[in-house]
Amino acid sequence: MQNVHIVQFEEENPEFWRTQGAKALQAALDRKFNTNVAKNIMLFLGDGMGITTITAARILKGQMNNQSGEETVMIMDTFPHAGLVKTYSVDFQIPDSSSTATAYLCGVKTNLNTVGVNAASRNGVCKTQKGNEVTSILKWAKDSGKSVGIVTTTRVQHATPAATYAHTVSRKWYSDADMPASAKKEGCTDIASQLLNNTDIDVIIGGGRKYMTPKGTRDPEYPRDLASRGKRGDGRDLISDWRKMKVARYVWNRTDFDSVDPDTTDYLMALFEPGDMRFEVERDPIMDPSIAETTEKAIRILRKNPKGFFLLVEGGRIDQGHHASRASMALHETVALDNAVAKGLELTNEEETLTLVTADHSHSFSFNGYPFRGQSILGKSPLYGKDMLPYTTLMYGNGPGYKVVNNKRPDIRNVDTTSKDYVQLSAVPLDSETHGGEDVVVLARGPMAHLFHGVQEQSYLAHAMAYAACVGRDLRHCEGRPQPTNTDGGRNAAVSPVSSISLVTAALTGLLAALLH
């Protein structure tokens, strides 16, 4: 713990904090708003990445580099503008990922379990879907002539990516085999088929092979695994159909993925797993690329369009790590997403690219006790409970970690709580831990990033992104700016020069502190 002593020695000098505060203040005073039109939009979505998750992941990222951790700067920490977002759905105080995705992507809040439809639709009732469909900013961007893409660590038919292109009263209708006969008879269609039919998406990267192929189709990677085989009951091979619709590449493994040349590829579908992709700490780098690597490939393909692009990047398995109450899994997924954010910023120009980092909801995840500075974020509090037993710094309000037997908690003194497989203790027994209902943070940089401020409804995000990029209904931001005429009737807003934004992490730290108190 030598690094801890060095940090603490510096911090004992009041001038350390005065100097840091002065730099942060000056950075705030020098900051100028970037009022350019956003040629590109990158939306990095941490599914389940509440503020507690961000804080804990920040410490873990530092400790992975042999640092104390608390003073670590994540890439998302450097974003100069921040706000809070209210996540409730129309029918529930605490939302799910489909209702929230519809809010921040389509600009309309809706009900639990529904995707790309308004709140007049009812969960699982097909006849309530027709006429209540709402479109997303991905479609608005495509209609304006931009290239569009989705990158996720879940299946590409999952709730978050689905809201960019699908309209369904059930987020669980991944393939037609998941739908009741009555819904199919009434004209509803599955999410996988809508991936092809609804919007022309240039780049599609994630998992979800088994929802695209006929029932019983052997998976190329796991041919003997029955659960990995194709599920479709209609006999369609959607992967083949997609390739026939356009000159496109389809890949399912790392070798073929690496061979894809972004300069000569306009359409790419990469599905690396039958279902969701593997957790980062269990990923086989020989078979599957990281989320940073998939993000890089997507950007290199999309940015060739002179009109710009919209890209959604989802760290979807943060959420799944939390549901399993495996904090290590969730936090490593968050660090991986932060690495993807870094790659995105490296490949784009801040003067013309609006970049957001946010979450759809939080979890019943707490950071508690009085651990010493530099102690493992996945470790135990040095103070025992009244039962004279230790507890972990990270815990859950509910979930599979409930282990009270005969009114006694388990003794974890000799348990390695830093293991990727360790299940944190919880207060209430559930098979799957639940979401949390508090506000989540939105972090922004680039053109019109200052619009992301204060406390807003989650549906506000889609409207602010669209305004910044001059897509969708509100084109006032384009007024008075040169607008080249395009053959497809789209708009390509010219970028005007503005002063660059000074980014200092300490300034953001102060801003977040103000927002959270």
Coordinates of C-alpha atoms in Angstrom, one line a residue:
M1 CA 0.0 0.0 0.0
Q2 CA 2.9 2.4 -0.6
N3 CA 0.8 4.4 -3.1
V4 CA -1.7 5.1 -0.4
H5 CA 0.9 6.5 1.9
I6 CA 2.2 8.8 -0.9
V7 CA -1.3 10.1 -1.6
Q8 CA -2.1 10.7 2.0
F9 CA 1.2 12.5 2.6
E10 CA 0.4 14.9 -0.2
E11 CA -3.1 15.4 1.0
E12 CA -2.0 16.3 4.5
N13 CA -0.7 19.6 3.0
P14 CA -3.7 22.1 2.6
E15 CA -2.0 23.6 -0.4
F16 CA -2.7 20.3 -2.3
W17 CA -6.4 20.9 -2.0
R18 CA -6.2 24.7 -2.5
T19 CA -4.2 24.2 -5.7
Q20 CA -6.6 21.6 -7.0
G21 CA -9.6 23.8 -6.2
A22 CA -8.0 26.8 -7.9
K23 CA -7.4 24.8 -11.1
A24 CA -10.9 23.4 -11.1
L25 CA -12.4 26.9 -10.6
Q26 CA -10.3 28.4 -13.4
A27 CA -11.3 25.6 -15.7
A28 CA -15.0 26.3 -15.0
L29 CA -14.4 30.0 -15.5
D30 CA -12.6 29.4 -18.8
R31 CA -15.2 27.0 -20.2
K32 CA -17.1 28.1 -23.3
F33 CA -20.1 26.5 -24.7
N34 CA -19.7 24.5 -27.9
T35 CA -22.7 25.6 -30.0
N36 CA -21.8 23.7 -33.2
V37 CA -24.2 21.5 -34.9
A38 CA -23.4 17.9 -33.9
K39 CA -22.4 16.0 -37.0
N40 CA -22.1 12.8 -35.0
I41 CA -23.7 11.5 -31.8
M42 CA -22.3 8.8 -29.6
L43 CA -24.5 7.5 -26.8
F44 CA -22.8 5.3 -24.3
L45 CA -25.4 3.6 -22.1
G46 CA -24.4 1.6 -19.0
D47 CA -27.4 -0.6 -18.3
G48 CA -27.9 -0.5 -14.6
M49 CA -25.0 1.9 -14.1
G50 CA -26.2 4.0 -11.2
I51 CA -24.0 6.5 -9.5
T52 CA -22.9 4.0 -6.8
T53 CA -21.7 1.7 -9.7
I54 CA -19.8 4.5 -11.3
T55 CA -18.0 5.4 -8.0
A56 CA -17.2 1.7 -7.2
A57 CA -16.0 1.1 -10.7
R58 CA -13.7 4.2 -10.6
I59 CA -12.0 2.8 -7.5
L60 CA -11.7 -0.7 -9.0
K61 CA -10.2 0.8 -12.2
G62 CA -7.5 2.5 -10.1
Q63 CA -6.9 -0.6 -8.0
M64 CA -6.5 -2.7 -11.1
N65 CA -3.6 -0.4 -11.9
N66 CA -2.1 -0.8 -8.4
Q67 CA -3.4 2.6 -7.2
S68 CA -5.4 3.5 -4.1
G69 CA -8.4 3.9 -6.4
E70 CA -10.5 6.8 -4.9
E71 CA -8.6 9.5 -6.7
T72 CA -8.7 7.6 -10.0
V73 CA -10.0 9.5 -13.1
M74 CA -12.2 7.5 -15.4
I75 CA -12.7 8.8 -18.9
M76 CA -16.3 9.5 -18.3
D77 CA -15.3 11.6 -15.3
T78 CA -13.7 14.2 -17.7
F79 CA -17.0 15.2 -19.3
P80 CA -17.6 18.8 -18.5
H81 CA -21.4 18.8 -18.3
A82 CA -23.6 16.7 -16.1
G83 CA -27.2 16.4 -15.1
L84 CA -29.5 14.0 -13.3
V85 CA -32.3 12.0 -15.0
K86 CA -35.6 10.8 -13.6
T87 CA -36.1 7.2 -14.6
Y88 CA -39.6 6.2 -13.5
S89 CA -41.9 4.7 -16.2
V90 CA -45.5 5.7 -16.8
D91 CA -46.8 2.7 -14.7
F92 CA -44.0 2.0 -12.2
Q93 CA -41.9 4.0 -9.8
I94 CA -38.9 1.8 -10.7
P95 CA -38.5 1.0 -14.4
D96 CA -37.1 -1.7 -16.6
S97 CA -34.6 -1.4 -19.5
S98 CA -37.3 -1.3 -22.2
S99 CA -39.4 1.5 -20.8
T100 CA -36.3 3.6 -20.1
A101 CA -34.7 2.9 -23.5
T102 CA -38.0 4.1 -25.2
A103 CA -37.7 7.3 -23.1
Y104 CA -34.1 8.3 -23.9
L105 CA -34.1 7.0 -27.5
C106 CA -37.6 7.9 -28.6
G107 CA -38.3 10.9 -26.4
V108 CA -41.6 9.4 -25.0
K109 CA -42.0 7.7 -21.6
T110 CA -43.9 4.4 -21.7
N111 CA -44.9 1.3 -19.6
L112 CA -42.8 -1.5 -18.2
N113 CA -41.8 -4.3 -20.7
T114 CA -42.8 -2.4 -23.8
V115 CA -40.4 -1.2 -26.5
G116 CA -40.8 1.7 -29.1
V117 CA -44.5 2.3 -28.2
N118 CA -46.2 4.9 -26.1
A119 CA -48.0 4.4 -22.8
A120 CA -51.4 3.7 -24.5
S121 CA -50.0 0.3 -25.3
R122 CA -50.4 -2.5 -22.8
N123 CA -47.8 -5.1 -21.8
G124 CA -48.2 -8.2 -23.9
V125 CA -51.5 -7.1 -25.5
C126 CA -50.8 -7.1 -29.3
K127 CA -54.0 -5.2 -30.3
T128 CA -52.9 -2.2 -28.3
Q129 CA -49.7 -1.8 -30.3
K130 CA -51.0 -0.6 -33.7
G131 CA -51.1 3.2 -33.9
N132 CA -49.0 3.6 -30.8
E133 CA -45.6 3.1 -32.3
V134 CA -42.9 5.8 -31.6
T135 CA -39.6 6.2 -33.5
S136 CA -36.1 6.6 -32.2
I137 CA -33.3 9.1 -32.7
L138 CA -31.5 6.3 -34.6
K139 CA -34.3 6.4 -37.2
W140 CA -34.3 10.3 -37.2
A141 CA -30.6 10.3 -37.8
K142 CA -30.9 7.7 -40.6
D143 CA -33.7 9.7 -42.3
S144 CA -31.5 12.7 -42.3
G145 CA -28.8 10.9 -44.2
K146 CA -26.5 9.8 -41.4
S147 CA -25.1 6.3 -40.9
V148 CA -26.3 4.5 -37.8
G149 CA -25.1 1.6 -35.6
I150 CA -25.7 -0.3 -32.4
V151 CA -23.0 -2.0 -30.3
T152 CA -24.0 -4.0 -27.3
T153 CA -22.6 -6.7 -24.9
T154 CA -26.1 -8.3 -24.8
R155 CA -28.1 -9.9 -27.6
V156 CA -28.9 -7.3 -30.3
Q157 CA -32.6 -8.0 -29.8
H158 CA -32.4 -7.1 -26.1
A159 CA -34.4 -4.2 -24.6
T160 CA -31.9 -1.3 -25.0
P161 CA -30.8 -1.9 -28.7
A162 CA -34.3 -3.0 -29.6
A163 CA -35.7 0.5 -28.8
T164 CA -33.7 1.9 -31.6
Y165 CA -35.6 0.0 -34.2
A166 CA -38.4 -2.1 -32.8
H167 CA -42.0 -1.6 -31.8
T168 CA -43.4 -4.3 -29.5
V169 CA -45.7 -4.6 -26.5
S170 CA -43.3 -7.3 -25.1
R171 CA -39.6 -6.9 -24.8
K172 CA -39.4 -10.7 -24.5
W173 CA -40.6 -11.4 -28.1
Y174 CA -37.0 -11.9 -29.3
S175 CA -38.0 -14.4 -32.0
D176 CA -41.4 -15.6 -33.3
A177 CA -41.0 -18.7 -31.1
D178 CA -41.3 -16.4 -28.1
M179 CA -44.6 -15.0 -29.2
P180 CA -48.1 -16.4 -28.3
A181 CA -50.1 -17.6 -31.3
S182 CA -52.7 -14.9 -30.7
A183 CA -50.2 -12.1 -31.0
K184 CA -48.9 -13.4 -34.3
K185 CA -52.5 -13.8 -35.6
E186 CA -53.2 -10.2 -34.7
G187 CA -50.2 -9.1 -36.8
C188 CA -47.5 -8.4 -34.2
T189 CA -44.0 -9.4 -35.2
D190 CA -40.9 -10.5 -33.3
I191 CA -38.0 -8.2 -32.5
A192 CA -35.4 -10.1 -34.6
S193 CA -37.4 -9.7 -37.7
Q194 CA -37.9 -6.0 -37.1
L195 CA -34.1 -5.6 -36.9
L196 CA -34.2 -6.2 -40.7
N197 CA -37.5 -4.7 -41.6
N198 CA -37.9 -1.4 -39.8
T199 CA -34.7 0.7 -40.2
D200 CA -31.7 0.4 -42.4
I201 CA -29.0 0.0 -39.8
D202 CA -25.4 0.1 -41.0
V203 CA -23.6 -1.6 -38.1
I204 CA -25.0 -4.2 -35.8
I205 CA -22.7 -5.8 -33.2
G206 CA -23.5 -7.9 -30.2
G207 CA -24.9 -11.4 -29.5
G208 CA -28.2 -13.0 -30.4
R209 CA -27.5 -15.5 -33.2
K210 CA -30.1 -18.1 -32.1
Y211 CA -33.0 -15.7 -32.6
M212 CA -32.0 -15.2 -36.3
T213 CA -31.9 -18.8 -37.5
P214 CA -34.5 -21.6 -38.0
K215 CA -35.3 -23.9 -35.1
G216 CA -32.7 -26.5 -34.5
T217 CA -30.0 -24.8 -36.6
R218 CA -26.6 -25.8 -35.1
D219 CA -24.6 -22.9 -33.7
P220 CA -21.2 -22.6 -35.5
E221 CA -19.4 -22.1 -32.2
Y222 CA -21.3 -24.5 -29.9
P223 CA -22.7 -27.2 -32.3
R224 CA -23.5 -29.7 -29.6
D225 CA -25.2 -27.3 -27.2
L226 CA -29.0 -27.6 -27.7
A227 CA -29.7 -24.3 -25.9
S228 CA -27.5 -22.5 -28.5
R229 CA -29.4 -23.7 -31.5
G230 CA -31.7 -21.6 -33.7
K231 CA -35.1 -20.8 -32.3
R232 CA -37.2 -19.4 -35.1
G233 CA -40.4 -21.2 -35.9
D234 CA -41.1 -19.6 -39.2
G235 CA -38.1 -21.2 -40.9
R236 CA -36.5 -17.9 -41.8
D237 CA -32.7 -17.4 -41.7
L238 CA -32.6 -13.7 -41.0
I239 CA -28.8 -13.6 -41.2
S240 CA -29.0 -14.8 -44.8
D241 CA -31.9 -12.5 -45.5
W242 CA -29.9 -9.5 -44.2
R243 CA -27.0 -10.3 -46.4
K244 CA -29.2 -10.6 -49.5
M245 CA -30.7 -7.1 -48.8
K246 CA -27.4 -5.3 -49.2
V247 CA -23.7 -5.7 -49.9
A248 CA -22.7 -6.6 -46.3
R249 CA -20.4 -8.6 -44.1
Y250 CA -21.6 -11.0 -41.5
V251 CA -19.1 -12.4 -38.9
W252 CA -19.4 -14.5 -35.7
N253 CA -15.8 -14.8 -34.5
R254 CA -12.8 -12.7 -33.7
T255 CA -10.7 -13.8 -36.7
D256 CA -13.4 -12.8 -39.3
F257 CA -14.1 -9.6 -37.3
D258 CA -10.5 -8.5 -37.4
S259 CA -10.4 -9.2 -41.2
V260 CA -13.3 -6.7 -41.8
D261 CA -11.8 -3.6 -43.5
P262 CA -13.7 -0.5 -42.3
D263 CA -12.7 1.4 -45.4
T264 CA -14.3 -1.0 -47.8
T265 CA -17.2 -2.1 -45.5
D266 CA -20.5 -0.2 -45.3
Y267 CA -22.7 -2.8 -43.6
L268 CA -21.6 -5.1 -40.9
M269 CA -23.5 -7.6 -38.7
A270 CA -21.3 -9.3 -36.0
L271 CA -23.1 -11.7 -33.7
F272 CA -20.5 -13.3 -31.4
E273 CA -22.7 -15.4 -29.2
P274 CA -26.1 -17.3 -29.5
G275 CA -27.4 -15.1 -26.7
D276 CA -25.7 -12.4 -24.7
M277 CA -22.0 -11.9 -25.0
R278 CA -19.7 -13.2 -22.2
F279 CA -18.9 -11.1 -19.2
E280 CA -15.6 -9.2 -19.7
V281 CA -13.7 -11.2 -17.0
E282 CA -14.8 -14.5 -18.7
R283 CA -14.4 -13.3 -22.3
D284 CA -12.2 -15.4 -24.6
P285 CA -10.1 -12.8 -26.4
I286 CA -9.3 -15.3 -29.1
M287 CA -13.0 -15.7 -30.1
D288 CA -14.6 -12.4 -29.0
P289 CA -13.4 -8.8 -29.2
S290 CA -13.9 -6.4 -26.3
I291 CA -16.5 -3.6 -26.2
A292 CA -13.8 -1.1 -26.9
E293 CA -12.7 -3.0 -30.0
T294 CA -16.3 -3.4 -31.3
T295 CA -16.8 0.3 -30.7
E296 CA -13.7 1.1 -32.7
K297 CA -14.8 -1.0 -35.7
A298 CA -18.2 0.6 -35.7
I299 CA -16.9 4.1 -35.6
R300 CA -14.4 3.5 -38.4
I301 CA -17.2 2.2 -40.6
L302 CA -19.8 4.8 -39.8
R303 CA -17.5 7.9 -39.9
K304 CA -17.0 7.5 -43.6
N305 CA -20.4 9.2 -44.2
P306 CA -19.8 12.9 -44.8
K307 CA -23.2 13.6 -43.1
G308 CA -22.1 12.0 -39.9
F309 CA -23.4 9.1 -37.8
F310 CA -25.4 8.1 -34.7
L311 CA -24.0 5.2 -32.6
L312 CA -25.5 3.6 -29.5
V313 CA -22.9 1.6 -27.4
E314 CA -24.4 -0.4 -24.6
G315 CA -22.5 -1.9 -21.7
G316 CA -25.5 -4.2 -21.2
R317 CA -24.0 -6.8 -18.8
I318 CA -23.4 -4.3 -16.0
D319 CA -27.1 -4.9 -15.3
Q320 CA -26.8 -8.6 -15.5
G321 CA -23.9 -8.7 -13.1
H322 CA -26.0 -6.7 -10.6
H323 CA -29.0 -9.0 -11.0
A324 CA -26.8 -11.9 -10.0
S325 CA -25.5 -9.8 -7.1
R326 CA -22.0 -10.4 -8.4
A327 CA -20.5 -6.9 -7.9
S328 CA -17.1 -7.9 -9.4
M329 CA -18.8 -8.8 -12.7
A330 CA -20.8 -5.5 -12.8
L331 CA -17.8 -3.3 -12.0
H332 CA -15.5 -4.9 -14.5
E333 CA -18.2 -4.4 -17.1
T334 CA -18.3 -0.7 -16.2
V335 CA -14.6 -0.4 -16.5
A336 CA -14.8 -2.0 -19.9
L337 CA -17.5 0.5 -21.0
D338 CA -15.2 3.3 -19.8
N339 CA -12.5 1.9 -22.0
A340 CA -15.0 2.0 -24.9
V341 CA -15.7 5.7 -24.2
A342 CA -12.0 6.4 -24.4
K343 CA -11.8 4.7 -27.7
G344 CA -14.8 6.6 -29.0
L345 CA -13.3 10.0 -28.0
E346 CA -9.9 9.0 -29.6
L347 CA -11.6 8.3 -32.9
T348 CA -13.8 11.4 -33.1
N349 CA -13.5 15.2 -33.0
E350 CA -15.1 16.9 -30.0
E351 CA -15.9 20.0 -32.1
E352 CA -18.3 18.0 -34.2
T353 CA -19.2 15.0 -32.1
L354 CA -21.7 15.1 -29.2
T355 CA -20.9 12.3 -26.7
L356 CA -23.1 11.2 -23.9
V357 CA -22.6 8.7 -21.1
T358 CA -25.6 7.7 -19.0
A359 CA -27.6 4.9 -17.5
D360 CA -31.1 3.6 -17.9
H361 CA -31.6 2.9 -14.2
S362 CA -29.7 1.9 -11.1
H363 CA -29.8 -1.1 -8.8
S364 CA -30.4 -1.8 -5.1
F365 CA -26.6 -1.5 -4.7
S366 CA -25.0 0.1 -1.7
F367 CA -21.4 1.3 -0.9
N368 CA -21.3 1.2 2.9
G369 CA -19.3 0.8 6.1
Y370 CA -16.1 2.6 6.9
P371 CA -13.4 1.0 4.8
F372 CA -9.9 2.4 5.0
R373 CA -8.5 4.5 2.1
G374 CA -7.1 2.2 -0.6
Q375 CA -8.9 -0.9 0.7
S376 CA -10.1 -3.2 -2.0
I377 CA -13.5 -2.0 -3.2
L378 CA -14.6 -5.7 -3.3
G379 CA -13.3 -6.3 0.3
K380 CA -14.8 -6.2 3.8
S381 CA -15.5 -3.3 6.2
P382 CA -12.9 -3.2 9.0
L383 CA -15.8 -2.7 11.4
Y384 CA -17.9 -5.8 12.3
G385 CA -21.6 -5.9 12.8
K386 CA -23.4 -6.3 16.2
D387 CA -23.2 -10.0 15.6
M388 CA -19.4 -9.8 15.6
L389 CA -19.2 -10.8 11.9
P390 CA -17.8 -8.8 9.0
Y391 CA -19.6 -7.6 6.0
T392 CA -18.6 -6.4 2.5
T393 CA -18.2 -2.8 1.5
L394 CA -20.6 -3.5 -1.4
M395 CA -24.0 -5.0 -0.7
Y396 CA -27.5 -5.3 -2.2
G397 CA -30.9 -4.5 -0.8
N398 CA -32.3 -7.7 -2.2
G399 CA -31.3 -10.6 -4.4
P400 CA -29.8 -14.1 -4.3
G401 CA -27.2 -13.1 -1.7
Y402 CA -29.6 -13.5 1.2
K403 CA -27.9 -16.1 3.4
V404 CA -29.4 -15.7 6.9
V405 CA -29.8 -19.1 8.6
N406 CA -31.2 -19.4 12.1
N407 CA -31.1 -15.6 12.4
K408 CA -27.3 -15.7 11.8
R409 CA -25.3 -14.2 8.9
P410 CA -22.6 -16.3 7.3
D411 CA -19.0 -15.8 8.6
I412 CA -17.1 -14.5 5.6
R413 CA -13.8 -13.8 7.4
N414 CA -12.1 -16.5 5.3
V415 CA -14.0 -16.0 2.2
D416 CA -12.4 -14.3 -0.9
T417 CA -15.0 -11.6 -1.6
T418 CA -13.0 -10.2 -4.4
S419 CA -13.7 -13.3 -6.6
K420 CA -15.6 -12.8 -9.8
D421 CA -18.1 -15.4 -8.6
Y422 CA -18.7 -14.1 -5.1
V423 CA -22.3 -13.2 -4.5
Q424 CA -22.7 -10.2 -2.2
L425 CA -25.0 -10.4 0.8
S426 CA -28.5 -8.9 0.5
A427 CA -31.2 -8.0 2.9
V428 CA -34.2 -9.7 1.2
P429 CA -34.2 -13.1 -0.6
L430 CA -34.9 -12.9 -4.3
D431 CA -33.7 -15.1 -7.2
S432 CA -32.7 -11.9 -9.1
E433 CA -31.8 -8.6 -7.5
T434 CA -34.0 -5.7 -8.6
H435 CA -33.4 -2.3 -10.1
G436 CA -33.2 0.9 -8.1
G437 CA -35.4 3.9 -8.6
E438 CA -33.2 6.9 -7.9
D439 CA -32.0 9.4 -10.6
V440 CA -29.1 8.5 -12.8
V441 CA -26.4 10.8 -14.1
V442 CA -26.0 12.0 -17.7
L443 CA -22.5 13.2 -18.7
A444 CA -21.9 15.2 -21.9
R445 CA -19.2 16.7 -24.0
G446 CA -19.1 18.2 -27.5
P447 CA -21.7 20.3 -29.5
M448 CA -24.5 21.6 -27.3
A449 CA -23.4 19.4 -24.3
H450 CA -24.5 22.2 -22.0
L451 CA -28.1 21.2 -22.8
F452 CA -27.6 18.2 -20.5
H453 CA -28.0 19.9 -17.1
G454 CA -30.1 20.1 -14.0
V455 CA -32.7 17.4 -13.2
Q456 CA -34.6 16.3 -16.3
E457 CA -37.1 13.6 -17.3
Q458 CA -35.3 10.7 -19.1
S459 CA -37.3 11.4 -22.3
Y460 CA -35.6 14.8 -22.5
L461 CA -32.4 13.2 -23.7
A462 CA -33.7 12.2 -27.1
H463 CA -35.0 15.7 -27.7
A464 CA -31.7 17.4 -26.7
M465 CA -29.6 15.0 -28.8
A466 CA -31.9 15.6 -31.8
Y467 CA -31.8 19.4 -31.4
A468 CA -28.0 19.3 -31.2
A469 CA -27.7 17.3 -34.4
C470 CA -30.6 18.9 -36.3
V471 CA -32.5 15.7 -36.8
G472 CA -36.1 14.9 -36.0
R473 CA -38.7 17.6 -35.6
D474 CA -36.9 20.6 -34.1
L475 CA -34.5 22.0 -36.6
R476 CA -34.1 25.5 -35.1
H477 CA -30.4 24.9 -34.3
C478 CA -29.8 24.7 -38.1
E479 CA -31.4 28.1 -38.8
G480 CA -29.0 30.6 -40.3
R481 CA -26.3 28.0 -41.0
P482 CA -25.3 26.8 -44.4
Q483 CA -27.3 23.7 -45.4
P484 CA -26.1 21.8 -48.4
T485 CA -28.9 20.3 -50.4
N486 CA -28.9 16.5 -50.5
T487 CA -30.6 14.3 -53.1
D488 CA -32.4 12.4 -50.4
G489 CA -33.8 15.6 -48.8
G490 CA -31.6 15.2 -45.7
R491 CA -29.6 17.9 -44.0
N492 CA -25.9 18.1 -43.4
A493 CA -25.3 20.9 -41.0
A494 CA -22.1 22.7 -41.5
V495 CA -19.8 22.9 -38.5
S496 CA -18.7 26.3 -37.3
P497 CA -15.6 26.9 -35.2
V498 CA -15.9 27.6 -31.5
S499 CA -13.4 27.8 -28.8
S500 CA -12.4 24.4 -27.4
I501 CA -13.7 23.2 -24.1
S502 CA -11.1 22.8 -21.3
L503 CA -11.6 19.5 -19.6
V504 CA -10.3 19.1 -16.0
T505 CA -11.5 16.2 -13.9
A506 CA -11.5 18.1 -10.7
A507 CA -14.0 20.6 -12.1
L508 CA -16.4 17.7 -12.9
T509 CA -15.9 16.3 -9.4
G510 CA -17.0 19.5 -7.9
L511 CA -20.0 19.6 -10.3
L512 CA -21.1 16.1 -9.4
A513 CA -20.7 16.9 -5.7
A514 CA -23.0 19.9 -6.1
L515 CA -25.6 17.8 -8.0
L516 CA -25.6 15.0 -5.5
H517 CA -26.0 17.1 -2.3

